[in-house]
PDB file of C-alpha atoms in Angstrom:
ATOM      1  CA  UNK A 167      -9.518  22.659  18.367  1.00 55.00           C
ATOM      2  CA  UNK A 168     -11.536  19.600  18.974  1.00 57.00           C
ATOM      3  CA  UNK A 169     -12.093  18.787  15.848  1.00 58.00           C
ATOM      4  CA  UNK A 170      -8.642  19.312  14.559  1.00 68.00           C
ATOM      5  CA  UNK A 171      -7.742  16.749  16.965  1.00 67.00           C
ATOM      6  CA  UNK A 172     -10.144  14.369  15.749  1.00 66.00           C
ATOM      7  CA  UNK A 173      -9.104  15.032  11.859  1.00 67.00           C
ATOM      8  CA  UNK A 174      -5.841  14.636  12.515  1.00 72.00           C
ATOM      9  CA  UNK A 175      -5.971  11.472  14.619  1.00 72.00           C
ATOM     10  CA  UNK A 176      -8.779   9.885  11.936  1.00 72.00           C
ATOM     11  CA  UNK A 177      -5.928  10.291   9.381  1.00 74.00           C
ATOM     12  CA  UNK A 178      -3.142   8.598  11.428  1.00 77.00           C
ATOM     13  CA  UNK A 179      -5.387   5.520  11.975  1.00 77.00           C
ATOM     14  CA  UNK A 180      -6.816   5.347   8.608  1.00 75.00           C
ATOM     15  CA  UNK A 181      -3.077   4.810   7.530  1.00 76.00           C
ATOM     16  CA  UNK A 182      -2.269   2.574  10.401  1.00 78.00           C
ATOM     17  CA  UNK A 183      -4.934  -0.131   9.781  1.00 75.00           C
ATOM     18  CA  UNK A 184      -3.825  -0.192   5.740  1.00 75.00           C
ATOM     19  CA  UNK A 185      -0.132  -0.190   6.923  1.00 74.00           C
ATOM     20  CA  UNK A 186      -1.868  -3.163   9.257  1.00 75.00           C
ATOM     21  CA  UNK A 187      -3.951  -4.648   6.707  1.00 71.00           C
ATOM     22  CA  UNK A 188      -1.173  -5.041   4.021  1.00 71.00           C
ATOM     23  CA  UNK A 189       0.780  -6.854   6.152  1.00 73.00           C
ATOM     24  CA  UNK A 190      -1.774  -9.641   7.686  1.00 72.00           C
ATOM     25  CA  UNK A 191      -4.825  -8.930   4.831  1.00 67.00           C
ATOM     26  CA  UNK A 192      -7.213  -9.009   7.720  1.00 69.00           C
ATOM     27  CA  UNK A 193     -10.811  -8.261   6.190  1.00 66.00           C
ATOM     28  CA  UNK A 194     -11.118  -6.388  10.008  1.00 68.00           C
ATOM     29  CA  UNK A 195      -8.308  -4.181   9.682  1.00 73.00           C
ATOM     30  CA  UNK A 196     -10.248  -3.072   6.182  1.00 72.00           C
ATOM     31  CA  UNK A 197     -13.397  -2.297   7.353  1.00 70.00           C
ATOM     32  CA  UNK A 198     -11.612  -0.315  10.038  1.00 74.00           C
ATOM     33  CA  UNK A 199      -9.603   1.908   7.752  1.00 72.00           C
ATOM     34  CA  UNK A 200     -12.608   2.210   5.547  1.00 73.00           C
ATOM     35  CA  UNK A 201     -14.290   3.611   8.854  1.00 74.00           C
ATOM     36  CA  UNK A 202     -11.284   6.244   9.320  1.00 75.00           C
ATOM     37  CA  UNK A 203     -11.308   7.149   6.178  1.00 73.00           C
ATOM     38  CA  UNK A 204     -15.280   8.048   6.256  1.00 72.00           C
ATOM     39  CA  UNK A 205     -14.862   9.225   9.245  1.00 70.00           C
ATOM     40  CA  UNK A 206     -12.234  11.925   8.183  1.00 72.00           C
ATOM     41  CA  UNK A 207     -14.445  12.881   5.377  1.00 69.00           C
ATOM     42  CA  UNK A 208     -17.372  13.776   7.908  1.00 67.00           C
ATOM     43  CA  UNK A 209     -15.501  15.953   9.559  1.00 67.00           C
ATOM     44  CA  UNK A 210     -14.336  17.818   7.009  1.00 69.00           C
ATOM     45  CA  UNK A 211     -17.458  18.427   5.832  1.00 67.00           C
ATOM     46  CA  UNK A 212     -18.870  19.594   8.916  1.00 63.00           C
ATOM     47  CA  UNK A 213     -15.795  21.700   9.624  1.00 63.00           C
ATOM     48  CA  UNK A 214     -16.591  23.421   6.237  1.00 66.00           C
ATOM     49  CA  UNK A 215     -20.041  23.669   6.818  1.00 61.00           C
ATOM     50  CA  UNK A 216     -19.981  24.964  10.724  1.00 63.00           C
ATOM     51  CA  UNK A 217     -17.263  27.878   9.154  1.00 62.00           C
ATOM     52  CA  UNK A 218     -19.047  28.850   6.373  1.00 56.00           C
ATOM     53  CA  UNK A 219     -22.459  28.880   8.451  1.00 55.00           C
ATOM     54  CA  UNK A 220     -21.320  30.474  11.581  1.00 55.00           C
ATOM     55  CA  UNK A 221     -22.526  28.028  13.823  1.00 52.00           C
ATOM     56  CA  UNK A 222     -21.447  27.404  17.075  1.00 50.00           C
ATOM     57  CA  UNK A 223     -18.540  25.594  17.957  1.00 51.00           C
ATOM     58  CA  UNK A 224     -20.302  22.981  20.678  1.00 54.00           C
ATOM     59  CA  UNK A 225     -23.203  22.930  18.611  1.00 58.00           C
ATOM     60  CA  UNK A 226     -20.746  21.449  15.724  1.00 60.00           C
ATOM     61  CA  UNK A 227     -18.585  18.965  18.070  1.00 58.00           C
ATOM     62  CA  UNK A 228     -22.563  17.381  18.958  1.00 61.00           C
ATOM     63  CA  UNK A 229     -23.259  16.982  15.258  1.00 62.00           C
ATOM     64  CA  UNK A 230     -19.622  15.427  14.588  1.00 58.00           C
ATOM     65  CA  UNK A 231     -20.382  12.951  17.422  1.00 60.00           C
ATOM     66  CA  UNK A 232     -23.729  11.481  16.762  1.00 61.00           C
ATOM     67  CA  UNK A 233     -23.274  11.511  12.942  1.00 61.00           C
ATOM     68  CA  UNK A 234     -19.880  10.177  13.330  1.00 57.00           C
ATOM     69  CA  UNK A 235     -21.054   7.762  16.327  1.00 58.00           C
ATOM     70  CA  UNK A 236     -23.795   6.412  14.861  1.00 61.00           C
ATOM     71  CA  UNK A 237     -24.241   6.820  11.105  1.00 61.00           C
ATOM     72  CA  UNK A 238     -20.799   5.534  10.066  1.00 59.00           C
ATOM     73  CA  UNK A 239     -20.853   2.135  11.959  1.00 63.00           C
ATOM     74  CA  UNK A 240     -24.271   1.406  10.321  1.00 66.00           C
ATOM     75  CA  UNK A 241     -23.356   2.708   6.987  1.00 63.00           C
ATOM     76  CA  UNK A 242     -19.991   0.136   7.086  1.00 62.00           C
ATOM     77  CA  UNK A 243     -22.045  -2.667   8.395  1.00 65.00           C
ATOM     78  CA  UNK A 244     -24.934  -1.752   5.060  1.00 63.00           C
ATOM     79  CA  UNK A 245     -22.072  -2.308   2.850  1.00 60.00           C
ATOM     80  CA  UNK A 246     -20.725  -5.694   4.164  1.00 59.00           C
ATOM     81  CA  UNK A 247     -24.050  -7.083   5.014  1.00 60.00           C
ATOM     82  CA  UNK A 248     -25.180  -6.336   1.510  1.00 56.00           C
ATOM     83  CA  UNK A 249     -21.803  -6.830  -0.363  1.00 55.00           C
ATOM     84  CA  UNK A 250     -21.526 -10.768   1.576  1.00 53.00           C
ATOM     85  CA  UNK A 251     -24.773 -11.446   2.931  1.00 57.00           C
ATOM     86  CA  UNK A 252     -27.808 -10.002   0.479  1.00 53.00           C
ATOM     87  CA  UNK A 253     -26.201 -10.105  -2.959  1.00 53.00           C
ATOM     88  CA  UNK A 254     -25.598 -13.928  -3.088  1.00 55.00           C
ATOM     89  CA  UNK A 255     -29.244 -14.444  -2.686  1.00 56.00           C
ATOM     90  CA  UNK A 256     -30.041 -11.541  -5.508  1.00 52.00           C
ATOM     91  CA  UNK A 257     -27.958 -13.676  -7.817  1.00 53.00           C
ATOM     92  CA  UNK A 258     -29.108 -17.158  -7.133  1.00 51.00           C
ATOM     93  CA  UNK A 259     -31.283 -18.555  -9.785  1.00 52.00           C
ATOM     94  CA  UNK A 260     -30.973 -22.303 -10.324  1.00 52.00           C
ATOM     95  CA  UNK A 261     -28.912 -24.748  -8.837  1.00 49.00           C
ATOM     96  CA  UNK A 262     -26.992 -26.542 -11.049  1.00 52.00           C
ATOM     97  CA  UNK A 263     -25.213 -29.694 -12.030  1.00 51.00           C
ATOM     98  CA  UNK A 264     -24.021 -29.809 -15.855  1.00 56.00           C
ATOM     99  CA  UNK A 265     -22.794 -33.228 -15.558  1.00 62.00           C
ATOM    100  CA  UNK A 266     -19.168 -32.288 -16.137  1.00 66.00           C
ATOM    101  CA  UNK A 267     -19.929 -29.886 -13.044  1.00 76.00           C
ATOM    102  CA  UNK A 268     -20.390 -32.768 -10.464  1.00 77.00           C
ATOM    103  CA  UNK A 269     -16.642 -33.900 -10.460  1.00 82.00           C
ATOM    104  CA  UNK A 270     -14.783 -30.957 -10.906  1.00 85.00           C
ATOM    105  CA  UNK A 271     -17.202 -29.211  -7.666  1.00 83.00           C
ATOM    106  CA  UNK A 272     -16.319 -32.390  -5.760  1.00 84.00           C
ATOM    107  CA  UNK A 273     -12.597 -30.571  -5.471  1.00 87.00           C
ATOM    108  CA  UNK A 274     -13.679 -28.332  -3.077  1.00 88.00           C
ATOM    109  CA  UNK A 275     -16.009 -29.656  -0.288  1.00 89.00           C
ATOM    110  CA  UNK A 276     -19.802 -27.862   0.115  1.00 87.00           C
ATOM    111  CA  UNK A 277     -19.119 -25.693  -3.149  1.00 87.00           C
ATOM    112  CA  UNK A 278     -22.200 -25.327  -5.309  1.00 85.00           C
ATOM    113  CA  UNK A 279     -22.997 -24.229  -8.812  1.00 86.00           C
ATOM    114  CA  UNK A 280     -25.320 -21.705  -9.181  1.00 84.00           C
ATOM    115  CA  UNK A 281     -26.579 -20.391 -12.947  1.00 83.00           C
ATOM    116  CA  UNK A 282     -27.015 -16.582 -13.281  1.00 82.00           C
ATOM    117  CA  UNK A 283     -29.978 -15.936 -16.301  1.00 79.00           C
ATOM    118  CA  UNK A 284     -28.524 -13.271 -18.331  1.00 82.00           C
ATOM    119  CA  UNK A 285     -26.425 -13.211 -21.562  1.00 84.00           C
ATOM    120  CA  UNK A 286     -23.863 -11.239 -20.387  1.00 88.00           C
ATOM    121  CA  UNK A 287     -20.808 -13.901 -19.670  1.00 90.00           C
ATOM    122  CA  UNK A 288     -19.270 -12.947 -16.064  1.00 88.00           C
ATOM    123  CA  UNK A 289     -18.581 -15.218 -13.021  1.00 89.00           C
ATOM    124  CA  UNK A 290     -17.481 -15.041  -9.684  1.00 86.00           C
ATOM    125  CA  UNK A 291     -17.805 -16.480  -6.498  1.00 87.00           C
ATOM    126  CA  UNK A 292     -19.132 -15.836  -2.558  1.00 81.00           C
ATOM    127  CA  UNK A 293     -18.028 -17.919   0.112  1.00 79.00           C
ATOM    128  CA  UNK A 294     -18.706 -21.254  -1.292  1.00 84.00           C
ATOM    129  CA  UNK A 295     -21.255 -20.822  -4.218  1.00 85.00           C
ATOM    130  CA  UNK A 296     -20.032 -20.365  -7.611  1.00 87.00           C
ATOM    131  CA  UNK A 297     -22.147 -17.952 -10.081  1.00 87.00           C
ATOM    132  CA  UNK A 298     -21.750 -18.076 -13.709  1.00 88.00           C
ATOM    133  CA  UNK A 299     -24.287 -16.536 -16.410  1.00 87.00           C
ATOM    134  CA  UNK A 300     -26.097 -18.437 -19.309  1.00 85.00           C
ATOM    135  CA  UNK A 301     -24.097 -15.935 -21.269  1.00 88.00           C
ATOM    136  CA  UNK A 302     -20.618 -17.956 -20.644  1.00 88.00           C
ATOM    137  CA  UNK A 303     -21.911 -20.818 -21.874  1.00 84.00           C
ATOM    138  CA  UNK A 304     -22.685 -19.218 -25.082  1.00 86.00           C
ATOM    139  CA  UNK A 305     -18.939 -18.480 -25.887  1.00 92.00           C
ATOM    140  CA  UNK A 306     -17.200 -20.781 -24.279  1.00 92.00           C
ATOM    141  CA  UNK A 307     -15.736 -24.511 -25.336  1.00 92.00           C
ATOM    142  CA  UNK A 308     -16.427 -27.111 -22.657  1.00 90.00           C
ATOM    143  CA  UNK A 309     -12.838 -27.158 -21.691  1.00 93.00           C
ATOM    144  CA  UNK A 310     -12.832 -22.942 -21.579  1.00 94.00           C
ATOM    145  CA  UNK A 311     -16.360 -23.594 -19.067  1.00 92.00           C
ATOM    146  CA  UNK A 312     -14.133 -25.962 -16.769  1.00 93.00           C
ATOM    147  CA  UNK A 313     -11.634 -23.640 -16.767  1.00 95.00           C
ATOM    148  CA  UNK A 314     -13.997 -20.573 -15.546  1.00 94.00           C
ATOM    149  CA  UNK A 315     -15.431 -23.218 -12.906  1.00 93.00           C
ATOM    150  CA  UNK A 316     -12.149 -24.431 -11.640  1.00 94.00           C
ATOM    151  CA  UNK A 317     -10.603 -20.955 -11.289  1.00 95.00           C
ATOM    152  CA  UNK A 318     -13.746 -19.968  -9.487  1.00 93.00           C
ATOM    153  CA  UNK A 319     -13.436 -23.167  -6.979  1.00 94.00           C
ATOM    154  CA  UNK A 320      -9.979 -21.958  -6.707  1.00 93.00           C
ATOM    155  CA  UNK A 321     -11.020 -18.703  -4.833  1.00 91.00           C
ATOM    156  CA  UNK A 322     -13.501 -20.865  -3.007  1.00 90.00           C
ATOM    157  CA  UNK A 323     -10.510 -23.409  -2.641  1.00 89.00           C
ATOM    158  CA  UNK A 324      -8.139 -20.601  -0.976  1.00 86.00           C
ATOM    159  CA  UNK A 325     -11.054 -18.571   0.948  1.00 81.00           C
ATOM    160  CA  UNK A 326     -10.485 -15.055  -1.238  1.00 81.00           C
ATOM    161  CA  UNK A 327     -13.586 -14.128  -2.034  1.00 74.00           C
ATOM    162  CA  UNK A 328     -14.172 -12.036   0.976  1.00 73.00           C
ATOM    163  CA  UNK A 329     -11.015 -10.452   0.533  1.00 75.00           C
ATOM    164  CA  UNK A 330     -11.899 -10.193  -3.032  1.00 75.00           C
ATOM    165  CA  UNK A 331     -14.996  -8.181  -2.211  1.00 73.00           C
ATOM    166  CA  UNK A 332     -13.078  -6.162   0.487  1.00 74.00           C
ATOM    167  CA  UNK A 333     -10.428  -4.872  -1.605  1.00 75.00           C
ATOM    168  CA  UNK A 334     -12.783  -4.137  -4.309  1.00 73.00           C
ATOM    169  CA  UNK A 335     -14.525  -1.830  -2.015  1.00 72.00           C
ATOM    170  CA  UNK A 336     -11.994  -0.336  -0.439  1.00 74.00           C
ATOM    171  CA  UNK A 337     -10.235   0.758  -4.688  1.00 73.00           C
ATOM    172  CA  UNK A 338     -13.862   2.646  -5.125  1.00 71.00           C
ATOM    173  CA  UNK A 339     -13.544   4.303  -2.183  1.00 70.00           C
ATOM    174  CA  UNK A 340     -10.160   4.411  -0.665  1.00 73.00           C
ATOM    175  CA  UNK A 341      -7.708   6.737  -2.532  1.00 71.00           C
ATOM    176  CA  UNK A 342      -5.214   5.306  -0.357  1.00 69.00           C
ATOM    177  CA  UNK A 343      -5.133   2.210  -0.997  1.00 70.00           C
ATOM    178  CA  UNK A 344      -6.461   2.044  -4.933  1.00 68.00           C
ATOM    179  CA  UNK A 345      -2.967   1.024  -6.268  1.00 69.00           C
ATOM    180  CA  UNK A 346      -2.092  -1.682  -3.720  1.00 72.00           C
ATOM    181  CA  UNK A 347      -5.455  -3.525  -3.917  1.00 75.00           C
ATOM    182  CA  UNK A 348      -4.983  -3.739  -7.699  1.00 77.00           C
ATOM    183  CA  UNK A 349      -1.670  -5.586  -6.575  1.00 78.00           C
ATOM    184  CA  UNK A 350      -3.887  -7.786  -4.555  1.00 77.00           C
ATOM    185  CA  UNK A 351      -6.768  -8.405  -6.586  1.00 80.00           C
ATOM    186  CA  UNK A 352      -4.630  -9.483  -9.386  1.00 85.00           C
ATOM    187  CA  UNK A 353      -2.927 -11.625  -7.490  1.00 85.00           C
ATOM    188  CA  UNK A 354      -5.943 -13.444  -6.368  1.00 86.00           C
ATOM    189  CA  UNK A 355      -6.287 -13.932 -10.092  1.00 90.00           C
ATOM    190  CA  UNK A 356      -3.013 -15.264 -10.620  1.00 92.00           C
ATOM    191  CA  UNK A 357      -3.685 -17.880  -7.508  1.00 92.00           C
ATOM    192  CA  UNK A 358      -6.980 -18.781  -9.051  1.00 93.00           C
ATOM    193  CA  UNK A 359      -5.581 -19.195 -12.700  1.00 95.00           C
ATOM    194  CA  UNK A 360      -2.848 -21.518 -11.371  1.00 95.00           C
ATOM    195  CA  UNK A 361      -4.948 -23.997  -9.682  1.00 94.00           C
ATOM    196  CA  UNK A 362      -7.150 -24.471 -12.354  1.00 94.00           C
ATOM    197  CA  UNK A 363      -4.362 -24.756 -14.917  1.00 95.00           C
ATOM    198  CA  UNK A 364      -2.661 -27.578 -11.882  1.00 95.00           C
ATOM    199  CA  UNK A 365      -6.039 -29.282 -12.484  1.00 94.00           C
ATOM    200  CA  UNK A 366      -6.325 -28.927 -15.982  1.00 94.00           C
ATOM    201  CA  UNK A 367      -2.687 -29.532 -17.184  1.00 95.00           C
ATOM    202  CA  UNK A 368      -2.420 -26.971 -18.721  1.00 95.00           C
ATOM    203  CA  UNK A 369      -3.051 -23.058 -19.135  1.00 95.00           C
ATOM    204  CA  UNK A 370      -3.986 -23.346 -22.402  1.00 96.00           C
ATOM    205  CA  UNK A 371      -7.934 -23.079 -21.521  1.00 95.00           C
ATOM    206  CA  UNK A 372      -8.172 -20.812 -18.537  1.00 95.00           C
ATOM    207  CA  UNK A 373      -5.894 -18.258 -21.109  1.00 95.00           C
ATOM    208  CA  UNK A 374      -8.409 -18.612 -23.729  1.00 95.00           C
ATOM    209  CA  UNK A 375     -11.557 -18.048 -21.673  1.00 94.00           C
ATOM    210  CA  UNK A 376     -10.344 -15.016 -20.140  1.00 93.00           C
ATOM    211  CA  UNK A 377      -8.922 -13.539 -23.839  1.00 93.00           C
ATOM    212  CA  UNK A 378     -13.320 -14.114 -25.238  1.00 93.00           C
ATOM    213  CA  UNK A 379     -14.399 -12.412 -21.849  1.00 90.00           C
ATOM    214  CA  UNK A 380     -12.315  -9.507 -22.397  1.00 88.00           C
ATOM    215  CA  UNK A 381     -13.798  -9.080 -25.698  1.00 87.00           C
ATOM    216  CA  UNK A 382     -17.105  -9.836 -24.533  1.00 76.00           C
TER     217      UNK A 382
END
């Protein structure tokens, strides 16, 4: 019965913090329906395994509680801590200032430019550094580099990319809420495109960049 209980109320608040988060976006009311939702899948599991072993019923509530009370606060705070915290410094090879770099970083106060050595072109930002790979500057015109920098300071610019990395963890592992953080994500994208086209002029170059990474 206990369990049932807890099952059932793990489900109701898994979909009241995303009913929650879609309406404020609050990274906290993510992590907290990523919680639920780990937390109904541990006791499902241990509900199957306590039937099909026999086990005892208290014996099964004591498991559910200390795996449940301890493991899946640490396991959230692993993932944030290595999604926000550790990978930036994994990433961070050389600082960087391109000469065209300097002015176009001076938009957004503190951001830096860091250069990622592999060939394969990607780029993205955390918090306010800016990673992009050797590889984009292989197949990209100066303009189509500004571009990728600008719409990069643009996420900086507008504080996304811890949403960014939130909703990207919670479409691998929240059935729930897959569909609506594709919504979101891609309209981070949209936001990030447009300020670098407001900068630019145009759209001409931030269009062109993203049509040779998708064939990259």
């Amino acid at each position: 019965m206990m369990e049932t209980v807890m099952l059932v109320g793990s489900i109701l608040a898994a979909l009241l913090f995303f009913w929650l988060w879609k309406r404020t976006r609050s990274v906290w009311l993510a992590y907290a329906h990523l919680s639920m939702l780990t937390f109904t899948g541990f006791v499902l599991s241990l509900q199957s395994f306590c039937t099909w072993s026999g086990n005892a019923l208290g014996m099964c509530t004591w498991v559910v509680s200390k795996v449940l009370g301890y493991g899946v606060p640490i396991a959230v705070a692993l993932t944030f801590v290595f999604g926000w915290i550790v990978m930036p410094f994994l990433y961070k090879q050389r600082f960087a200032d391109l000469g065209f770099t300097h002015k176009l970083l001076r938009l957004v106060p503190g951001a830096r430019l860091w250069i990622v050595d592999t060939a394969k072109p990607y780029a993205f930002a955390l918090k306010k550094d800016v990673f992009i790979t050797v590889g984009m500057f292989d197949i990209l015109t100066k303009k189509e580099q500004e571009a990728v920098l600008l719409h990069e300071l643009g996420h900086v610019r507008q504080k996304t990319s811890l949403r960014k990395f939130t909703a990207a963890v919670m479409r691998l592992v929240s059935p729930v809420s897959a569909f609506y953080t594709h919504k979101v994500l891609n309209a981070e994208e949209r936001d990030a495109d447009a300020f670098a086209a407001s900068i630019q002029g145009t759209t001409r170059y931030v269009l062109s960049a993203r049509a040779k990474l998708n064939k990259a």
